[in-house]
Coordinates of C-alpha atoms in Angstrom, one line a residue:
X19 CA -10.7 -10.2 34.2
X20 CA -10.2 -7.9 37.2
X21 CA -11.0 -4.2 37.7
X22 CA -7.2 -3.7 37.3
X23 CA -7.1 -5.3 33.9
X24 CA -9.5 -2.8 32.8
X25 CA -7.6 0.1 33.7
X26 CA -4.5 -0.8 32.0
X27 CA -6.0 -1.8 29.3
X28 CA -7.5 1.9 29.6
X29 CA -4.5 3.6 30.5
X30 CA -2.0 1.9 27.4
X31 CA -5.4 2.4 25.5
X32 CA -5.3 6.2 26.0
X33 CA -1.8 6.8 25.5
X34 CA -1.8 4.6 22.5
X35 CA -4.4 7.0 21.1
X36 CA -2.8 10.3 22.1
X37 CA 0.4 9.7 20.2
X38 CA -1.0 7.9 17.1
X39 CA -3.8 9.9 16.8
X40 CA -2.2 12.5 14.7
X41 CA -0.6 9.5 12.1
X42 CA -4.1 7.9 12.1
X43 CA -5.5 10.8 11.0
X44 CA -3.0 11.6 8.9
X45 CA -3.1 7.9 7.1
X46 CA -7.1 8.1 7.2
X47 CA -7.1 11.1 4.9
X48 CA -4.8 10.1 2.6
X49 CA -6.0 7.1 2.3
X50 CA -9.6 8.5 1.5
X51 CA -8.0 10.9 -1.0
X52 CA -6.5 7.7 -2.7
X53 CA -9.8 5.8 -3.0
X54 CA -10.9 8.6 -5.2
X55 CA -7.3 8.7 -7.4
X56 CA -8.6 7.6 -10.4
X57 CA -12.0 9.0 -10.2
X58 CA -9.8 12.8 -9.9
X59 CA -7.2 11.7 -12.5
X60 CA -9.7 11.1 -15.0
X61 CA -10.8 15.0 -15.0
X62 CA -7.7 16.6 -14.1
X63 CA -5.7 14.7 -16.6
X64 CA -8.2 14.1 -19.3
X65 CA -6.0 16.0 -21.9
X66 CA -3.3 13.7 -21.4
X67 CA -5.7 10.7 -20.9
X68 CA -7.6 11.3 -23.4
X69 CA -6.4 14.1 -25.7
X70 CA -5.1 13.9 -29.1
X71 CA -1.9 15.6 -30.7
X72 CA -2.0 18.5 -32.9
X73 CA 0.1 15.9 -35.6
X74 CA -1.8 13.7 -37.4
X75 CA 0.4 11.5 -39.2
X76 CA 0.3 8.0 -38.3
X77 CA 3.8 6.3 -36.9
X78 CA 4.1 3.3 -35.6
X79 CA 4.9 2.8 -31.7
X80 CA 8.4 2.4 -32.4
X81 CA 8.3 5.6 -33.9
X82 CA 6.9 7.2 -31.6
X83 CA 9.2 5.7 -28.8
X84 CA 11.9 7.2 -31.2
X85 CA 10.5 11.3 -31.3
X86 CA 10.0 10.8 -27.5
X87 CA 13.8 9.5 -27.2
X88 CA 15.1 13.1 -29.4
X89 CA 12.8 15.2 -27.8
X90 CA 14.1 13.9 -23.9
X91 CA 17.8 13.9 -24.3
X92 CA 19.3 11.7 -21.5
X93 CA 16.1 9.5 -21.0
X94 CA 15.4 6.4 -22.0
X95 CA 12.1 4.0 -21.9
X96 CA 12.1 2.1 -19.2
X97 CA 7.9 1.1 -19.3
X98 CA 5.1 1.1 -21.8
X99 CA 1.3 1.0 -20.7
X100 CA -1.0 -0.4 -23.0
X101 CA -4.6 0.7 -21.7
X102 CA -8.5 -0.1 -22.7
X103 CA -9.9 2.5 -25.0
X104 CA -10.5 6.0 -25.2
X105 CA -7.3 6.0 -22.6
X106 CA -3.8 7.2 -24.5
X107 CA -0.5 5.2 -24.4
X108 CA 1.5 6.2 -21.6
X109 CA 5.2 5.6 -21.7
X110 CA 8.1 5.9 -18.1
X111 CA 11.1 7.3 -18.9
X112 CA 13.9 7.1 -16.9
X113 CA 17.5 8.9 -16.8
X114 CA 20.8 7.8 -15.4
X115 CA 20.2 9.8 -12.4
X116 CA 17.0 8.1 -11.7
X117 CA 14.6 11.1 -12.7
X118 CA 11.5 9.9 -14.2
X119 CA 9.0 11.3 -17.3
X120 CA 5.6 10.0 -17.8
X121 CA 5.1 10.7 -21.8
X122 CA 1.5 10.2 -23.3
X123 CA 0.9 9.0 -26.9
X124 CA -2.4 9.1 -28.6
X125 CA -3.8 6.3 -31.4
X126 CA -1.4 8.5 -33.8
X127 CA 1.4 7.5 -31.3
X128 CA 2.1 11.3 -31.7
X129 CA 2.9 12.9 -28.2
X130 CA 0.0 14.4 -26.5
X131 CA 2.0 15.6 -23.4
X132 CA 4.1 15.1 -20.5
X133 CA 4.1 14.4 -16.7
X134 CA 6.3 14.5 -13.2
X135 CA 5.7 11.6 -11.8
X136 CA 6.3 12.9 -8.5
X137 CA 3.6 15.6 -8.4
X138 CA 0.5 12.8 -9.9
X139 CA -2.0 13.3 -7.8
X140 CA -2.4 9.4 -7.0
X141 CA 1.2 9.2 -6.2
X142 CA 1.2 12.4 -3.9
X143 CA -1.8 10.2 -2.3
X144 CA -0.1 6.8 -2.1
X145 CA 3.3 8.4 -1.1
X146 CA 1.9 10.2 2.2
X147 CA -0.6 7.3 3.0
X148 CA 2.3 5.1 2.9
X149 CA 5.8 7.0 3.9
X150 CA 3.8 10.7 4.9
X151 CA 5.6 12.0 1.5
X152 CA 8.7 11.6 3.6
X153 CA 9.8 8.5 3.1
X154 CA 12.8 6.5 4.5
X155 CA 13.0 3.4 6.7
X156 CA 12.3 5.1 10.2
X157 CA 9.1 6.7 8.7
X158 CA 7.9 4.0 6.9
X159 CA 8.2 1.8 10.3
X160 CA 6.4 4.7 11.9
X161 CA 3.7 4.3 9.5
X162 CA 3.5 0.9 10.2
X163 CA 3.7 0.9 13.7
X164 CA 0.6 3.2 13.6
X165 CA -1.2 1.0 11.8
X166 CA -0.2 -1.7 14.1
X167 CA -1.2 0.4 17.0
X168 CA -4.9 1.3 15.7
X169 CA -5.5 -3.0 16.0
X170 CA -4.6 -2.5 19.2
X171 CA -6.8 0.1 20.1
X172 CA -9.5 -1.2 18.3
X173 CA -9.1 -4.4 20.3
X174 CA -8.4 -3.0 23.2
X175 CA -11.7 -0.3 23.2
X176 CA -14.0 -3.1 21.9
X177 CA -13.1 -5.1 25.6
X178 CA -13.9 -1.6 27.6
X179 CA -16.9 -1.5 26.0
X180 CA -18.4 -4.8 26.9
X181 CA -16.5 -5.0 30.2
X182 CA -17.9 -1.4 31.2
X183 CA -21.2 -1.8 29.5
X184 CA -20.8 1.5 27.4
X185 CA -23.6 0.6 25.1
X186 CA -26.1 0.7 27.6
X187 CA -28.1 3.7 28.0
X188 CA -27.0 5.4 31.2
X189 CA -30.0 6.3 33.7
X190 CA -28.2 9.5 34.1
X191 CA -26.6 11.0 31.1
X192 CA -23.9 13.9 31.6
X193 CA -22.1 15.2 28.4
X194 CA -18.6 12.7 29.0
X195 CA -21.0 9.5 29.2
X196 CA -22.4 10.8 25.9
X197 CA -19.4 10.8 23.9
X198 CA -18.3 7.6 25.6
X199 CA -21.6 5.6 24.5
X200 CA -21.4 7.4 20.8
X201 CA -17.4 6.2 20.9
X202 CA -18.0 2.9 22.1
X203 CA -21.5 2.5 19.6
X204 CA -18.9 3.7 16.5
X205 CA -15.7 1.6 17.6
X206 CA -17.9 -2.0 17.7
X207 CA -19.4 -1.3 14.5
X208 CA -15.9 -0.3 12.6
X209 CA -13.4 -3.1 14.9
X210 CA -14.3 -5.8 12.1
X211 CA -14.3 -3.4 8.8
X212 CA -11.2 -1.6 10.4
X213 CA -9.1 -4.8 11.0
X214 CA -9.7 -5.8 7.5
X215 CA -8.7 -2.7 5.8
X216 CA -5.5 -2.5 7.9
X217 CA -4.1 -6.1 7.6
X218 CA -5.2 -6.0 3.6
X219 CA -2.7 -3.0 3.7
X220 CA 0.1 -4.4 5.5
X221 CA 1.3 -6.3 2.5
X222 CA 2.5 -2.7 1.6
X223 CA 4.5 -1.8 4.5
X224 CA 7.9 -1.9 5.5
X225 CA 8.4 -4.0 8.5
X226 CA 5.9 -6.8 8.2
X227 CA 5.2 -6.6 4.1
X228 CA 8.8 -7.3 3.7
X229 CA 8.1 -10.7 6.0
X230 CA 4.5 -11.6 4.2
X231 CA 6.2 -11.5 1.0
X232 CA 9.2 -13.9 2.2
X233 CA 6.9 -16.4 3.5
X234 CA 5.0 -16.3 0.3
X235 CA 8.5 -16.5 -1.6
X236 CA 9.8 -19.4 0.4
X237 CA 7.0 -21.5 0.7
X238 CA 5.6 -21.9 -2.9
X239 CA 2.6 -24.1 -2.1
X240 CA 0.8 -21.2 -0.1
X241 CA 2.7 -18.5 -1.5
X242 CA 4.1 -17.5 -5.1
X243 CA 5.2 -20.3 -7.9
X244 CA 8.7 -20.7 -8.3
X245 CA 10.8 -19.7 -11.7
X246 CA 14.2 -20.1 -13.4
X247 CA 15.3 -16.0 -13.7
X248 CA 17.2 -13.6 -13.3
X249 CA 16.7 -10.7 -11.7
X250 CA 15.1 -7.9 -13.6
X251 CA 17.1 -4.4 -13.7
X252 CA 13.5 -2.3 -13.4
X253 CA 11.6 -0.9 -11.1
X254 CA 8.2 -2.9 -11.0
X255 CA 5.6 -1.2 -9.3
X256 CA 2.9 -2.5 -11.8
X257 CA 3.8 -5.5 -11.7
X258 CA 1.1 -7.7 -9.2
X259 CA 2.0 -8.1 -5.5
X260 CA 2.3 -11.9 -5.8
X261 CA 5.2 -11.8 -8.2
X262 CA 7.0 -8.0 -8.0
X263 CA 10.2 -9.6 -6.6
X264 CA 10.5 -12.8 -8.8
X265 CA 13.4 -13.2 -10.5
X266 CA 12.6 -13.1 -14.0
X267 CA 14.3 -15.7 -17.0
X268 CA 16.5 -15.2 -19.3
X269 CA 17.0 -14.3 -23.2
X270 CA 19.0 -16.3 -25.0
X271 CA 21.9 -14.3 -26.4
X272 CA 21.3 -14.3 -30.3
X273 CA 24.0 -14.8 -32.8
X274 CA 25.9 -11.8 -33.4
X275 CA 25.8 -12.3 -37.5
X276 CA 22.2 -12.8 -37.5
X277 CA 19.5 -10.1 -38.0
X278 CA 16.6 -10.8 -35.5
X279 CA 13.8 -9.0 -36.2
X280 CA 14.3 -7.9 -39.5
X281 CA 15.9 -4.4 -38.7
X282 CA 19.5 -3.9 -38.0
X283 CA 18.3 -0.1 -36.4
X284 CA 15.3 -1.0 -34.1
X285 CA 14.3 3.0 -33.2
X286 CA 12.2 3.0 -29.7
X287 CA 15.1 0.0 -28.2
X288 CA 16.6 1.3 -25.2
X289 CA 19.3 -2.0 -25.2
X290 CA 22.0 -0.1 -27.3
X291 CA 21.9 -3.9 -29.3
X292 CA 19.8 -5.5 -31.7
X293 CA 16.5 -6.6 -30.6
X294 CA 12.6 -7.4 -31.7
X295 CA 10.7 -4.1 -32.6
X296 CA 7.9 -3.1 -30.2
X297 CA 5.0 -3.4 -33.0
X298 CA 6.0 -6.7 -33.5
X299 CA 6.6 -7.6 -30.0
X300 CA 3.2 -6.3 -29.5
X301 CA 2.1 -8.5 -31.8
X302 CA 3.5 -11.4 -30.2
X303 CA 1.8 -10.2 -26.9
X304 CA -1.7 -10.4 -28.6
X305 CA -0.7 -13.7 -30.4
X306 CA -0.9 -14.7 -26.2
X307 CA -4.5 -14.3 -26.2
X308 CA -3.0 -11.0 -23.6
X309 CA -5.2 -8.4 -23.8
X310 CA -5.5 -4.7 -22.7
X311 CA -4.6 -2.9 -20.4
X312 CA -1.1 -4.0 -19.6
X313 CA 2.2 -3.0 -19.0
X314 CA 5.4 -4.0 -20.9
X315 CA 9.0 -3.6 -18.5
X316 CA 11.7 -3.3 -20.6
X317 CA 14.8 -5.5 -20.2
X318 CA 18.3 -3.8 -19.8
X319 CA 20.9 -6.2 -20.2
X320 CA 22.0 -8.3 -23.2
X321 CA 20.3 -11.5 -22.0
X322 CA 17.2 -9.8 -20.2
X323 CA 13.6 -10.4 -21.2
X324 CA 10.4 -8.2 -21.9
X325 CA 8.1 -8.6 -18.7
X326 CA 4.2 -8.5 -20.1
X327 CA 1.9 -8.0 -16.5
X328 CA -1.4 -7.2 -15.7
X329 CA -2.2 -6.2 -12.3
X330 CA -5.0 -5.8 -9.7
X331 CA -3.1 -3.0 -7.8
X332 CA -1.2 -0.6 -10.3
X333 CA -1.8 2.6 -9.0
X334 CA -2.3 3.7 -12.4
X335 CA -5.5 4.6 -13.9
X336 CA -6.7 2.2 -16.2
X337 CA -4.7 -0.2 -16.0
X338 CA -6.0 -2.5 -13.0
X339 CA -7.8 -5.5 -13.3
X340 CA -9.6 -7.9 -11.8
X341 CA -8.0 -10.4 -9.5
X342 CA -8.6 -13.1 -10.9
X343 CA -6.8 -12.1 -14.1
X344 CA -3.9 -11.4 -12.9
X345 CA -0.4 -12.6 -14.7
X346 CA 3.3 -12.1 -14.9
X347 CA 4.8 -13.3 -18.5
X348 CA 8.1 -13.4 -20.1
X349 CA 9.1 -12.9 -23.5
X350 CA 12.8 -13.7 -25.1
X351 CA 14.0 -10.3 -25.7
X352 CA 15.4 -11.3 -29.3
X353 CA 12.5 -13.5 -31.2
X354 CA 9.5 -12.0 -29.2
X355 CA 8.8 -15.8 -27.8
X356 CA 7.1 -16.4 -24.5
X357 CA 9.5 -18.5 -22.5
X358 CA 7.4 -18.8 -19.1
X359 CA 4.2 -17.2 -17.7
X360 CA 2.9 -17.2 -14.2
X361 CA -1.1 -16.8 -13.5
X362 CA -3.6 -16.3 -11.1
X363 CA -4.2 -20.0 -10.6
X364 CA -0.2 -20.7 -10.4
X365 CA -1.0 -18.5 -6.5
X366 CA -0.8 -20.2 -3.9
X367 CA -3.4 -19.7 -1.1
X368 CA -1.5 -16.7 0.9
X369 CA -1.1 -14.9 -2.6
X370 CA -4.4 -15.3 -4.3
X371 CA -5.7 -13.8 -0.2
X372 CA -3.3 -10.4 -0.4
X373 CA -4.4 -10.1 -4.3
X374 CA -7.6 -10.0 -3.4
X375 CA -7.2 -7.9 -0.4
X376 CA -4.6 -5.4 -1.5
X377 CA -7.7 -3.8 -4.4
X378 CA -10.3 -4.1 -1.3
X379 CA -8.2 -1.8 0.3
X380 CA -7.2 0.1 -2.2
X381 CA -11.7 0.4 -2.9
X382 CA -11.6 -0.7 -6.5
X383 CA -12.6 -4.4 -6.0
X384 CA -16.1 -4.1 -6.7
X385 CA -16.3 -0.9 -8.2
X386 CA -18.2 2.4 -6.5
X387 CA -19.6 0.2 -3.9
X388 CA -16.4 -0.5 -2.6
X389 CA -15.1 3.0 -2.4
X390 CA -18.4 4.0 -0.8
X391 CA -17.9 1.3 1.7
X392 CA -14.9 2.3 2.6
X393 CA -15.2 5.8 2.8
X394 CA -17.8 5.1 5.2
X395 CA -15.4 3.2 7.5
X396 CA -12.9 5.7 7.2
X397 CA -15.2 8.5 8.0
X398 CA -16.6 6.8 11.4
X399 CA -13.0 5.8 11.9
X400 CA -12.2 9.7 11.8
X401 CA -15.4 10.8 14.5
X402 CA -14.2 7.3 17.0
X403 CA -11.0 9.1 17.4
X404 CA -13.1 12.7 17.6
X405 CA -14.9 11.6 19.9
X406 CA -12.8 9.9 21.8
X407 CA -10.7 13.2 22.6
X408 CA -14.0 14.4 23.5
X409 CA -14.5 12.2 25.7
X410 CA -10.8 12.7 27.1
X411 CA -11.8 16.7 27.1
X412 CA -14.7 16.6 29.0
X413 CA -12.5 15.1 31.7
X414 CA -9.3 16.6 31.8
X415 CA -8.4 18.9 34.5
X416 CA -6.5 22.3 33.7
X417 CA -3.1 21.8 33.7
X418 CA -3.1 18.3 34.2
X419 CA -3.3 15.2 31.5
X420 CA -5.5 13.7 33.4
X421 CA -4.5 10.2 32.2
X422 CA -6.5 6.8 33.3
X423 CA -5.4 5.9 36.8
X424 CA -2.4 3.5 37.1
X425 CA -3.2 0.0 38.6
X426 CA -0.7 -2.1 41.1
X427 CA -2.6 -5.2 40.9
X428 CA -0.9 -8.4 39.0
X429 CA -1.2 -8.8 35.3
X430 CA -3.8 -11.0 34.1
X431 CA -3.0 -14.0 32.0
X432 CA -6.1 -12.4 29.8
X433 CA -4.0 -9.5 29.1
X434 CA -0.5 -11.2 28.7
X435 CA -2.3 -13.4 26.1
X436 CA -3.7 -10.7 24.0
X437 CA -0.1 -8.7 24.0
X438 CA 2.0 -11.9 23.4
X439 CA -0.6 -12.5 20.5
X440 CA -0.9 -9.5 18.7
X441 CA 2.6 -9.0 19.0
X442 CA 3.8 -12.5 17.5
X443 CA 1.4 -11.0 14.0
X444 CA 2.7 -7.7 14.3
X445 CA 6.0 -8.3 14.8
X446 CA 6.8 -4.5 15.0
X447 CA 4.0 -4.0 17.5
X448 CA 5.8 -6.1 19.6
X449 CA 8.5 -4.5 19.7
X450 CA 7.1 -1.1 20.0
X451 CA 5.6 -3.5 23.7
X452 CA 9.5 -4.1 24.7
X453 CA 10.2 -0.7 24.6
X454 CA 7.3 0.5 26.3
X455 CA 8.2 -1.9 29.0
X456 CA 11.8 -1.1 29.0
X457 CA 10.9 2.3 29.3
X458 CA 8.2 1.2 32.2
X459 CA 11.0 -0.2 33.5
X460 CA 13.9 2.7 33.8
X461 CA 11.2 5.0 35.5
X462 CA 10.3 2.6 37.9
X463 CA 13.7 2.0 39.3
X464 CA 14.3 5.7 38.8
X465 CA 11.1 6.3 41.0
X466 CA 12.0 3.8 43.4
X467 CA 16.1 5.0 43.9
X468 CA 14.3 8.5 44.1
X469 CA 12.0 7.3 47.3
X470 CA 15.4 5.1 49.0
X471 CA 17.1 8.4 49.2
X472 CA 14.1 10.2 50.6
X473 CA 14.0 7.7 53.7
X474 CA 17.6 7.6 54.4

C-alpha cells in the first residue's frame, strides 16, 4: 500500500474517532457499570432479595399471586421467577397501559416489597448501553453504528501502526510521538479482545441483531430448531437469545363442563378462565427434572401455553445459567403437560456461538474472571481513545482542526477490499460508507463549480 493509502486511512480514521468518541465512551461506561449489575443489586436490593415479610403465615404461591392481584388493582401477572436459594420469588406485573411492577415474595410467599422496573439499576445500565436511555429506532441504529465504527477504527489504527512503525522506540522522542507509541502499544493489544466483545454484542442491536437472528430463524441447521406455535402474547426478555422470537404451541382448548385442575376459582390466574393452579403447575415443572432458577411466562389467550425457560443472558440477578443449560419448554395451559421443549443441543451452530458469546459479553461466563477481564479491556479501551486525543492535541493548531492531510492519489485495491468487507458484515457500516461518500461527493462538485466560476 502506498503513502496515500495511509493517509486516508488516517484521515477517515480520525474523523471516525472524533464523532464516535463521545458514544464510545458513553457505551464503554455503561457497559462497565453493567458487568457489575448483579454484584450492586445484591447489596442495594438485598431487602427485597433477600428479606422476609413481617407476615408469617404460610400461603401457597397461588395465594400469594392472589394478595398481590388485590393489593395492585389494574395489574395482572404477566411473569414468575423462580430463583436458587436464599433469593426471594419475584413476580412482573403488568397493566393494560403497559406499566410494569416487579413484586417480591419470600418462602412465606408473603410480599416482602415492590420495584419500578424502570429505575433497576441493571436496567438503567442495559438501557443506556444499548439505546443511551433514549431509546427509539434512530438511536438504537446510532448505537450500533458506533459500535460498528469502533471495528473500523480498531482495524484501521492496527494497519497505521505496523505501516508507520509506531511500536518502535523513536531515536528522538517529543511528547506527540509519546502518546502515539502508548496509543498504538494499547490499540494492538485490545484490537483482538475488542472485536470480540463488540460482535458478541451485536446479537443485541437493532440493525444487524434483527438480521443474525433471521438467519438463525430461517436456516434451522445452523440456527434455531423449528416448532409448531403460536405466537406468544408476552414480552420475553428472559427468555434465551436462541429462541426469544419462536412461536410457541398451542393448548388444547379443554371442555367447557369439565373441571381441570380441581378448582373451578384458580386465585393467582391471570386468563379470566379456568386453568391449572401454579403450585401444581410448579409441580409439573419439577416432575421435568427443570430445576431452579427459572422463569414461568404466562399465557394470555384461551389456547396459550405456560413458557418454562432458563437462560444464559436474563439480565436478572439470579437467574442466569450456564450455556450449556439452556432450554425453552412448553406446557398445556389446562393439564400442566409438556407438549414440546427445545434445548441447548436442539442449537444449531450459529446459536449455540451467540449463546455463548452474548454472557462473555455480558462478563458472567466464567465468573469474576470474566468481569475482570473485561473491565480490563474496557479500561485500555477508555485511555486508546485518551490518548489518542492527546495525540490529536499535541498537534492541533489554534483555531484550526488540524485534520490528517487529504490525499489525491488513486484508491488502493487494499483499501477498497477492507471497506467492501467490513461493510458486507456490518451492513449498517456500509451504509454509514455510502453516505460518507455521497457526502464526499456533493462537496466535491460544490468545490469544483465554486473554482469554474472563479476562472470565468
Amino acid at each position: 500500500m502506498k503513502k496515500g493509502t495511509y493517509n486516508r486511512f488516517w484521515r477517515w480514521h480520525f474523523f471516525g474517532a472524533l464523532f464516535m468518541a463521545p458514544l464510545l465512551i458513553t457505551l464503554t461506561l455503561s457497559g462497565i457499570g453493567y458487568l457489575f449489575y448483579n454484584n450492586v443489586e445484591n447489596v442495594a436490593y438485598k431487602d427485597l432479595f433477600f428479606g422476609t415479610s413481617e407476615e408469617t403465615s404460610q400461603l401457597t404461591i397461588d395465594e400469594g399471586i392472589s394478595l398481590v392481584k388485590q393489593e395492585n388493582e389494574g395489574f395482572e401477572v404477566s411473569k414468575i421467577m423462580i430463583l436458587d436459594e436464599p433469593y426471594n420469588t419475584r413476580l412482573t406485573l403488568k397493566s393494560e397501559s403497559g406499566e410494569e411492577k416487579y413484586v417480591f415474595l419470600d418462602d412465606h410467599n408473603e410480599i416482602v416489597g415492590f420495584q419500578n422496573p424502570k429505575y433497576t439499576y441493571a436496567n438503567i445500565m442495559r438501557n443506556v448501553h444499548s439505546s443511551l436511555f433514549v431509546g427509539g429506532t434512530v438511536v438504537n441504529y446510532l448505537v450500533e453504528l458506533a459500535a460498528c465504527w469502533a471495528i473500523f477504527l480498531l482495524f484501521s489504527g492496527l494497519y497505521m501502526t505496523f505501516k508507520s512503525r509506531a511500536l518502535k522506540k523513536p531515536k528522538k522522542s517529543t511528547r506527540r510521538l509519546q502518546f502515539k507509541r502508548i496509543h498504538a502499544l494499547i490499540g494492538t493489544i485490545i484490537t483482538i479482545p475488542m472485536i470480540i466483545l463488540i460482535f458478541t454484542g451485536l446479537p443485541w442491536s437493532a440493525f444487524m441483531g434483527n438480521f443474525i437472528y433471521t438467519a438463525s430463524q430461517e436456516h434451522p441447521s445452523i440456527g434455531t430448531p423449528l416448532l409448531q406455535q403460536q405466537p406468544p402474547t408476552s414480552d420475553m426478555s428472559e427468555i434465551p437469545w436462541a429462541t426469544r422470537k419462536e412461536e410457541a404451541p398451542t393448548s388444547d382448548k379443554p371442555d367447557p363442563h369439565a373441571n381441570h385442575g380441581g378448582n373451578g376459582d384458580i386465585s393467582g390466574m391471570d386468563m379470566g378462565h379456568n386453568g391449572i393452579a401454579v403450585e401444581e403447575f410448579m409441580e409439573k415443572v419439577q416432575g421435568e427434572k427443570i430445576s431452579t432458577p427459572y422463569s414461568i411466562v404466562y399465557p394470555f389467550s384461551e389456547d396459550g401455553v405456560f413458557t418454562v425457560s432458563k437462560g444464559s443472558n436474563t439480565g436478572v440477578t439470579g437467574l442466569d445459567v450456564n450455556p450449556a443449560e439452556e432450554m425453552t419448554s412448553y406446557f398445556d395451559q389446562y393439564s400442566g403437560d409438556l407438549i414440546s421443549k427445545v434445548g441447548y443441543d436442539e442449537y444449531g451452530i450459529l446459536a449455540k456461538w451467540f449463546t455463548w458469546g452474548i454472557p462473555l459479553h455480558e462478563g458472567h461466563l466464567f465468573g469474576l474472571p470474566n468481569k475482570i477481564i473485561n473491565l480490563i479491556v474496557c479500561l485500555a479501551f477508555l485511555f486508546l481513545i485518551f490518548y489518542g486525543f492527546k495525540m490529536w492535541l499535541s498537534r492541533k493548531r489554534k483555531g484550526n482542526i488540524s485534520a490528517p492531510p487529504k490525499t489525491t492519489s488513486k484508491i488502493s485495491i487494499g483499501f477498497v477490499v477492507l471497506m467492501v468487507f467490513l461493510g458486507v458484515i456490518m451492513p449498517l457500516f456500509g451504509i454509514s460508507l455510502l453516505v460518507v461518500l455521497a457526502i464526499e461527493g456533493i462537496l466535491y462538485l460544490v468545490r469544483r463549480g465554486r473554482d469554474d466560476t472563479r476562472t470565468e
